[in-house]
mmCIF file of C-alpha atoms and ligand atoms in Angstrom:
data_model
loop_
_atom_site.group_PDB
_atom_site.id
_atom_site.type_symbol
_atom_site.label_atom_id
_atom_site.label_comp_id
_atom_site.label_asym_id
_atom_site.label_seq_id
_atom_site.Cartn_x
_atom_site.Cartn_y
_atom_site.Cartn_z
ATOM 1 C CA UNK A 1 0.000 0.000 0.000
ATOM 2 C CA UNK A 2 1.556 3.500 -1.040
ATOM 3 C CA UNK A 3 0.480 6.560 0.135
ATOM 4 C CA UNK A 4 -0.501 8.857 -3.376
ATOM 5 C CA UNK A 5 -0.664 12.534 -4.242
ATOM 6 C CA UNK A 6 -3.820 12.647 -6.587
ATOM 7 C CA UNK A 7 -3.967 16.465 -8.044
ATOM 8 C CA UNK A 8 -6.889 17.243 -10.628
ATOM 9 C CA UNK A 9 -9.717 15.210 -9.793
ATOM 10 C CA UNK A 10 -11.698 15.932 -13.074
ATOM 11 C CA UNK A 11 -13.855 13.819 -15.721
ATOM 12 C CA UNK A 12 -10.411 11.865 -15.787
ATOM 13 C CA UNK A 13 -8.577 12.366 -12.591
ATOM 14 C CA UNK A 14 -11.986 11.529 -10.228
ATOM 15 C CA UNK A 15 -12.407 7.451 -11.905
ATOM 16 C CA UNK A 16 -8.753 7.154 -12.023
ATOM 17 C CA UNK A 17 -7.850 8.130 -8.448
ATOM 18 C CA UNK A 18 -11.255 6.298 -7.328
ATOM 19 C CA UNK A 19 -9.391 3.011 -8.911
ATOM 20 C CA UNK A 20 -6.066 3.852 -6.994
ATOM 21 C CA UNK A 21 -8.159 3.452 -3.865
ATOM 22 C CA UNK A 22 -9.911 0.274 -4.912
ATOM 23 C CA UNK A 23 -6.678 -1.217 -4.832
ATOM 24 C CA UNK A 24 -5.936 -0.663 -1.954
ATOM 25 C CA UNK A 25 -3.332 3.235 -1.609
ATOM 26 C CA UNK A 26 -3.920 5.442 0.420
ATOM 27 C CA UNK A 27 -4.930 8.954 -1.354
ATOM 28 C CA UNK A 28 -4.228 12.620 -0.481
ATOM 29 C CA UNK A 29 -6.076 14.241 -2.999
ATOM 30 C CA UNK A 30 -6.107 18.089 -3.866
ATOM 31 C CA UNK A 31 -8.383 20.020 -6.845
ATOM 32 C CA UNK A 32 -9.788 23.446 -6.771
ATOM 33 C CA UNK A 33 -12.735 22.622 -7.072
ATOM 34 C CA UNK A 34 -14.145 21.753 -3.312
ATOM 35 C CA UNK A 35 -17.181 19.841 -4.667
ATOM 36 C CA UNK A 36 -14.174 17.128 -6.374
ATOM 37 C CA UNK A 37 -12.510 16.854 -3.357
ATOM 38 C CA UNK A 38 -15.465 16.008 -1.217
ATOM 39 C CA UNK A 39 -16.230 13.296 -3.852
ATOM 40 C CA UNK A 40 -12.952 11.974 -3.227
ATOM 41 C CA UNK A 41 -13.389 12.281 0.463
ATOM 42 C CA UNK A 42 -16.970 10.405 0.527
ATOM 43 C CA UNK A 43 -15.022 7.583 -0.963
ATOM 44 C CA UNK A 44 -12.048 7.009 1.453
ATOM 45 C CA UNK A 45 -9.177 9.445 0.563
ATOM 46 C CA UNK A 46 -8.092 12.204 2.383
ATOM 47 C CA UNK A 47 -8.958 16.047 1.344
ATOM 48 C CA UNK A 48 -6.006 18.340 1.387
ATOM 49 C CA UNK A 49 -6.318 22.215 1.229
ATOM 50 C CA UNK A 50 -2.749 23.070 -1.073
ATOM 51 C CA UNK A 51 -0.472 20.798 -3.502
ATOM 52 C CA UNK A 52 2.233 20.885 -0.864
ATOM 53 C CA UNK A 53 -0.414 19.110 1.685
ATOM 54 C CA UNK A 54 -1.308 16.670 -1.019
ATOM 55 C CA UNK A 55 2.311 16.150 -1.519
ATOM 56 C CA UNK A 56 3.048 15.488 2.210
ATOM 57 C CA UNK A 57 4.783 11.670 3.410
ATOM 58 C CA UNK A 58 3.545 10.771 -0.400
ATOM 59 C CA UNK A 59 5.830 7.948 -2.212
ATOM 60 C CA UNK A 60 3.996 9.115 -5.728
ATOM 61 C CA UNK A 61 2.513 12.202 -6.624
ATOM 62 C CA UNK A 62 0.026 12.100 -9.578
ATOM 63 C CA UNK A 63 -1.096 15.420 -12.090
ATOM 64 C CA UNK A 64 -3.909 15.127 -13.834
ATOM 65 C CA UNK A 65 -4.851 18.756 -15.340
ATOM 66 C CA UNK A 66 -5.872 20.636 -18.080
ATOM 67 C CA UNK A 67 -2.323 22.164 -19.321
ATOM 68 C CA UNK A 68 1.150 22.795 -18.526
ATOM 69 C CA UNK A 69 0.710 25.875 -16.755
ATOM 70 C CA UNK A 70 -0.985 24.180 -13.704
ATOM 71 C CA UNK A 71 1.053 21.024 -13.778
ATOM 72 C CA UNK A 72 3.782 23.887 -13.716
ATOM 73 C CA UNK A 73 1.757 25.931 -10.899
ATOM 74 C CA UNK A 74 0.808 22.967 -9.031
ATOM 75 C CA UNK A 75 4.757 21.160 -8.446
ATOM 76 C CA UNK A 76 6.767 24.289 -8.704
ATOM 77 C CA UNK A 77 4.240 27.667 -7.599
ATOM 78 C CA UNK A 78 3.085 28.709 -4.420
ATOM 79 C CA UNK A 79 2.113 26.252 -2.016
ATOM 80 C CA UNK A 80 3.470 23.703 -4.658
ATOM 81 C CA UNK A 81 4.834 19.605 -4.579
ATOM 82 C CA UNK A 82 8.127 20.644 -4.007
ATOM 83 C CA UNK A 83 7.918 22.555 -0.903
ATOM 84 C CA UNK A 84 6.965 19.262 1.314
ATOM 85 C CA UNK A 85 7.797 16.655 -1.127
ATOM 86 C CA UNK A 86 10.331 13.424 -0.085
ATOM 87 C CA UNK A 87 13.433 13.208 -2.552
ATOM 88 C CA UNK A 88 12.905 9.894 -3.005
ATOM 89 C CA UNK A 89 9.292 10.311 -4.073
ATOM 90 C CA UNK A 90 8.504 9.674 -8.007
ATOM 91 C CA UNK A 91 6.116 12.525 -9.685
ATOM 92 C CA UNK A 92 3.955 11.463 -12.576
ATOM 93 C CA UNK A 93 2.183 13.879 -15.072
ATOM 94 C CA UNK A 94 -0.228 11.521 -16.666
ATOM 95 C CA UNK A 95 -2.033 15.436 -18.593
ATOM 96 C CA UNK A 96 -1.761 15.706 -21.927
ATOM 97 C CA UNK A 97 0.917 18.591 -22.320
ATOM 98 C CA UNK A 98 2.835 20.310 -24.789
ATOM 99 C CA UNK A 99 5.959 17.863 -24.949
ATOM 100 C CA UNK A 100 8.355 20.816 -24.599
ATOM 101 C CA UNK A 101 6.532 21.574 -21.398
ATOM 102 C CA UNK A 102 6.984 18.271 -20.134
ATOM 103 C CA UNK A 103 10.856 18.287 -21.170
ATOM 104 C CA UNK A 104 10.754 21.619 -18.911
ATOM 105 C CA UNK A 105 9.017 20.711 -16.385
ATOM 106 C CA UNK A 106 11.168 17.194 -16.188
ATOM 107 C CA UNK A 107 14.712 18.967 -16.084
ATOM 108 C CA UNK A 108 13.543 21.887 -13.291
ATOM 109 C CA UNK A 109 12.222 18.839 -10.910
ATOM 110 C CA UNK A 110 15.678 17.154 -11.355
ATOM 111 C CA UNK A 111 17.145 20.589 -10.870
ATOM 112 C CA UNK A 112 15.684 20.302 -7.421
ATOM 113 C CA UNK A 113 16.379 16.490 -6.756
ATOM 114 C CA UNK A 114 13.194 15.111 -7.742
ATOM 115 C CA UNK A 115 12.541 12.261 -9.954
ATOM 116 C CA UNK A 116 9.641 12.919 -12.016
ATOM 117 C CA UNK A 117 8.506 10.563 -15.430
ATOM 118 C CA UNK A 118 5.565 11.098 -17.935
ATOM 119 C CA UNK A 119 2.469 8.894 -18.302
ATOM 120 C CA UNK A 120 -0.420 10.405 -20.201
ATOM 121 C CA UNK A 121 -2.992 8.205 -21.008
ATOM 122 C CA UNK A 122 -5.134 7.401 -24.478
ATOM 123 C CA UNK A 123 -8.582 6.240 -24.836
ATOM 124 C CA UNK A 124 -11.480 8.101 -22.916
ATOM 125 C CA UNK A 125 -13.343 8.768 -19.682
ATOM 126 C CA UNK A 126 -15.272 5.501 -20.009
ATOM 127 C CA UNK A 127 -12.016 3.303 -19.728
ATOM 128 C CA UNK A 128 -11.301 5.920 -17.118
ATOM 129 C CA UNK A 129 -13.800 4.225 -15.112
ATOM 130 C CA UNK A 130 -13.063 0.957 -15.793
ATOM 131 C CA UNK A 131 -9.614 0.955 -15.382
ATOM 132 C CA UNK A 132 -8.585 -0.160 -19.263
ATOM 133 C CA UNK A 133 -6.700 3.265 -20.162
ATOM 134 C CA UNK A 134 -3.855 2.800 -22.312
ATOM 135 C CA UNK A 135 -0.589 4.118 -20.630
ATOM 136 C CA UNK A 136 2.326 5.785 -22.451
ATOM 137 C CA UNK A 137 5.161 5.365 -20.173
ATOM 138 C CA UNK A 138 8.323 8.091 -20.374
ATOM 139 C CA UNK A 139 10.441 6.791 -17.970
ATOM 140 C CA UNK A 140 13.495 5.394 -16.973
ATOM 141 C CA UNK A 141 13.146 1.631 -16.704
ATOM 142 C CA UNK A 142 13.555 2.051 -13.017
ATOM 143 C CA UNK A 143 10.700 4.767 -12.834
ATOM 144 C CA UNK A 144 8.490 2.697 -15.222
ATOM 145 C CA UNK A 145 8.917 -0.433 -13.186
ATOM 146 C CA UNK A 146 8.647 1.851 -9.767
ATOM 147 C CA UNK A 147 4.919 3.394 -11.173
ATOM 148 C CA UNK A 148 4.020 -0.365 -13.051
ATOM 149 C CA UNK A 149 1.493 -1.454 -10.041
ATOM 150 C CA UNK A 150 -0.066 1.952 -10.099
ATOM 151 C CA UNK A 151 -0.216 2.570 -13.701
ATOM 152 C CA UNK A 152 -1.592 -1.082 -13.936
ATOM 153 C CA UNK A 153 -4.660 -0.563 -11.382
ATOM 154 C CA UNK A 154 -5.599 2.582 -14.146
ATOM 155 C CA UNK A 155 -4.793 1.019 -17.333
ATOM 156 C CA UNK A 156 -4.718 -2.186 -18.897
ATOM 157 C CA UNK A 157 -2.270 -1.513 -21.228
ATOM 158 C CA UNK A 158 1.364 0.196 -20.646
ATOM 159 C CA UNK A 159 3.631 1.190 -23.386
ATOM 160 C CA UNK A 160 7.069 1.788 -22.245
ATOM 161 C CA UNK A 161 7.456 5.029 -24.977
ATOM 162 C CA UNK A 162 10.857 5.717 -23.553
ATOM 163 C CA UNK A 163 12.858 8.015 -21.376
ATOM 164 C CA UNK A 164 10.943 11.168 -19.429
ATOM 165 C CA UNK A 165 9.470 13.032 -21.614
ATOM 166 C CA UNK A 166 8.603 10.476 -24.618
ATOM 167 C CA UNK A 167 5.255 9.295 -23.335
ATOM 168 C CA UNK A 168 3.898 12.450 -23.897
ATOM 169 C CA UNK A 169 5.464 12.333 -27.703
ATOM 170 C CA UNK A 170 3.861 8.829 -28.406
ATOM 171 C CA UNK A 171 0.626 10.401 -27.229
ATOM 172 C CA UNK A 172 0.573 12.776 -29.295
ATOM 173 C CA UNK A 173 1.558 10.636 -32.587
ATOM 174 C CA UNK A 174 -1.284 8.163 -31.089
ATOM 175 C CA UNK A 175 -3.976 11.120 -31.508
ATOM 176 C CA UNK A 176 -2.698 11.807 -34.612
ATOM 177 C CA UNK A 177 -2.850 8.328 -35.760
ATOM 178 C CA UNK A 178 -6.231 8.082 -34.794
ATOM 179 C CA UNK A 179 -7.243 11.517 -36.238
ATOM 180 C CA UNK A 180 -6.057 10.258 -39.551
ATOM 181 C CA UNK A 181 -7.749 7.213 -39.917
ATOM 182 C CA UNK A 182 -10.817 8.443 -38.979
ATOM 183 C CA UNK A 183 -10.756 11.030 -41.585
ATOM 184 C CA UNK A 184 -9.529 8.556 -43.946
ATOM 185 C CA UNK A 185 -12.681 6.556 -42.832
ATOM 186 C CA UNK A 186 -15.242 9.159 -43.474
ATOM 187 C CA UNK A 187 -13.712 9.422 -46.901
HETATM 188 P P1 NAD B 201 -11.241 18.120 -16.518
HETATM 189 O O1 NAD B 201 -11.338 19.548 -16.930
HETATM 190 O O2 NAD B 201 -12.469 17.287 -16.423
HETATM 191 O O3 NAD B 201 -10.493 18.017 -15.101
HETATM 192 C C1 NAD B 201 -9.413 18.839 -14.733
HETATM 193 C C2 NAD B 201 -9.454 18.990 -13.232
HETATM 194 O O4 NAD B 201 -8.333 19.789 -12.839
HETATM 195 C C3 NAD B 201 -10.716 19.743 -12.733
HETATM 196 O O5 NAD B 201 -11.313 19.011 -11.687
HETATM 197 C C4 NAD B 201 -10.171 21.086 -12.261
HETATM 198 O O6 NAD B 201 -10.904 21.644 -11.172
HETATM 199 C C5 NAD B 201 -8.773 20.679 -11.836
HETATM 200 N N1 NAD B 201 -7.841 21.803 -11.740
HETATM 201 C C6 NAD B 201 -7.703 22.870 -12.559
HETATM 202 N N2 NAD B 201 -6.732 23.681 -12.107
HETATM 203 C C7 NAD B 201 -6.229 23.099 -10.989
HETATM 204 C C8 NAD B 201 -5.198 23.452 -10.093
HETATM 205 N N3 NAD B 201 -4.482 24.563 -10.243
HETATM 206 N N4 NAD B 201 -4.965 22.644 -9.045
HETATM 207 C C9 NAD B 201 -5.695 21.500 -8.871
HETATM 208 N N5 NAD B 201 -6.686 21.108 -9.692
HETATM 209 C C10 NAD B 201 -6.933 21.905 -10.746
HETATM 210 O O7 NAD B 201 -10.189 17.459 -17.532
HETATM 211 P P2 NAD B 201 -10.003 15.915 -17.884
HETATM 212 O O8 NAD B 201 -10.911 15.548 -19.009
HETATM 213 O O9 NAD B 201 -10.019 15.127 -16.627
HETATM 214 O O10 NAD B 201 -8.542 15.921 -18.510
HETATM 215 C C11 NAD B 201 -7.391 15.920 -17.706
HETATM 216 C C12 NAD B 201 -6.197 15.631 -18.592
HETATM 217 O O11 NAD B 201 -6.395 14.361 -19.224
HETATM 218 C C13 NAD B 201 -6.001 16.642 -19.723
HETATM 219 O O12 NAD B 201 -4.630 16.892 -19.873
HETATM 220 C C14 NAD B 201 -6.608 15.938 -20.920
HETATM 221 O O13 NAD B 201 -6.040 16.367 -22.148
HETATM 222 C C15 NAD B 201 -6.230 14.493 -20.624
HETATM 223 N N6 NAD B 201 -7.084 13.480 -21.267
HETATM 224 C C16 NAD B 201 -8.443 13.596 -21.227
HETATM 225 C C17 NAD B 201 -9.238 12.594 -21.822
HETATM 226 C C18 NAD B 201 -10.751 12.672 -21.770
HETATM 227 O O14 NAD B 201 -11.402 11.850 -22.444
HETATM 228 N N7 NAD B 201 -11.343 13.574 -21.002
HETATM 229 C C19 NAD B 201 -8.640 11.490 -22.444
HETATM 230 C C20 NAD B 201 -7.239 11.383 -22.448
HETATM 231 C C21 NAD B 201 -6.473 12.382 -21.848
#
């Protein structure tokens, strides 16, 4: 059982972190919106008022936002991660980003001693809820195989992508992908 930072508890974030705590973690969860965290609350996990009380005696740390701003707000701002997170925690940004983002966002955590890898996820809400996301893993093997029980109690299917930074990249080529053939489709 591992204690988890779950931050952004959206149409995503709320199913996924609600399967972290089916199997069993213990969840510190943190949103701005109070009505997400009370959800989260109702269902076992505890509500946390900042990032950096989310982030508090965590192992992992999860992000699960709209954009690289706020994962950039939420570890490194005011109140952020990295002002009560352990060094030997792992952080994993599971958003869909901009990949250069991610690439900053990767090198100013390791700047500051934290290990942090990239797992957004394809597929939709629905597997959200039913734990059968696909994972794009950009990690070291060591991070991959540190996250693999978590990831695997989200998803169904992992996809090592990489080093940090190259989960996000196969992401996007996979929404591409899938953009394409569906066009090609209607045609
Ligand atoms: P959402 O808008 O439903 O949820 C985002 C959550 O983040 C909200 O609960 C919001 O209150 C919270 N939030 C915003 N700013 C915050 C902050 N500063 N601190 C803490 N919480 C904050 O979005 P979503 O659909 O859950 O998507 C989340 C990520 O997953 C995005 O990067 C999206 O691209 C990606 N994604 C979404 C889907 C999908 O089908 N919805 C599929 C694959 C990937």
């Amino acid at each position: 059982m591992a204690v988890i930072a779950f931050i952004g508890l959206g149409q995503m974030g709320q199913p996924m972190s609600l399967n972290l705590l089916k199997g069993g973690h213990r969840l510190q969860v943190f949103d701005v919106s109070q009505a997400a965290v009370n959800g989260l609350v109702e269902a076992g996990a505890s509500g946390c008022a900042t990032p950096a009380d989310a982030a508090r005696g965590a192992e992992f740390v999860i992000t699960m936002l709209p954009n690289g701003e706020l994962v950039e707000q939420v570890l490194l701002g005011e109140n952020g991660v990295t002002a009560t997170l352990a060094h030997d925690a792992l952080v994993i940004d599971m958003s869909t980003i901009h990949p250069l983002h991610t690439d900053k966002l990767i090198a100013a955590m390791a700047t500051l001693g934290f290990s942090m890898m990239d797992v957004p996820v394809g597929r939709t809400s629905d597997q959200a809820v039913t734990g059968s996301l696909l994972l794009l893993a950009g990690g070291t093997p060591a991070q991959i195989e540190r996250a693999r029980p978590l990831l695997m109690l989200m998803g169904n299917e992992l996809v090592a992508a990489g080093g940090p930074g190259m989960g996000i990249r196969v992401k996007i080529v996979n929404n591409y992908m899938s953009i394409a053939l569906n066009a090609l489709s209607a045609e």
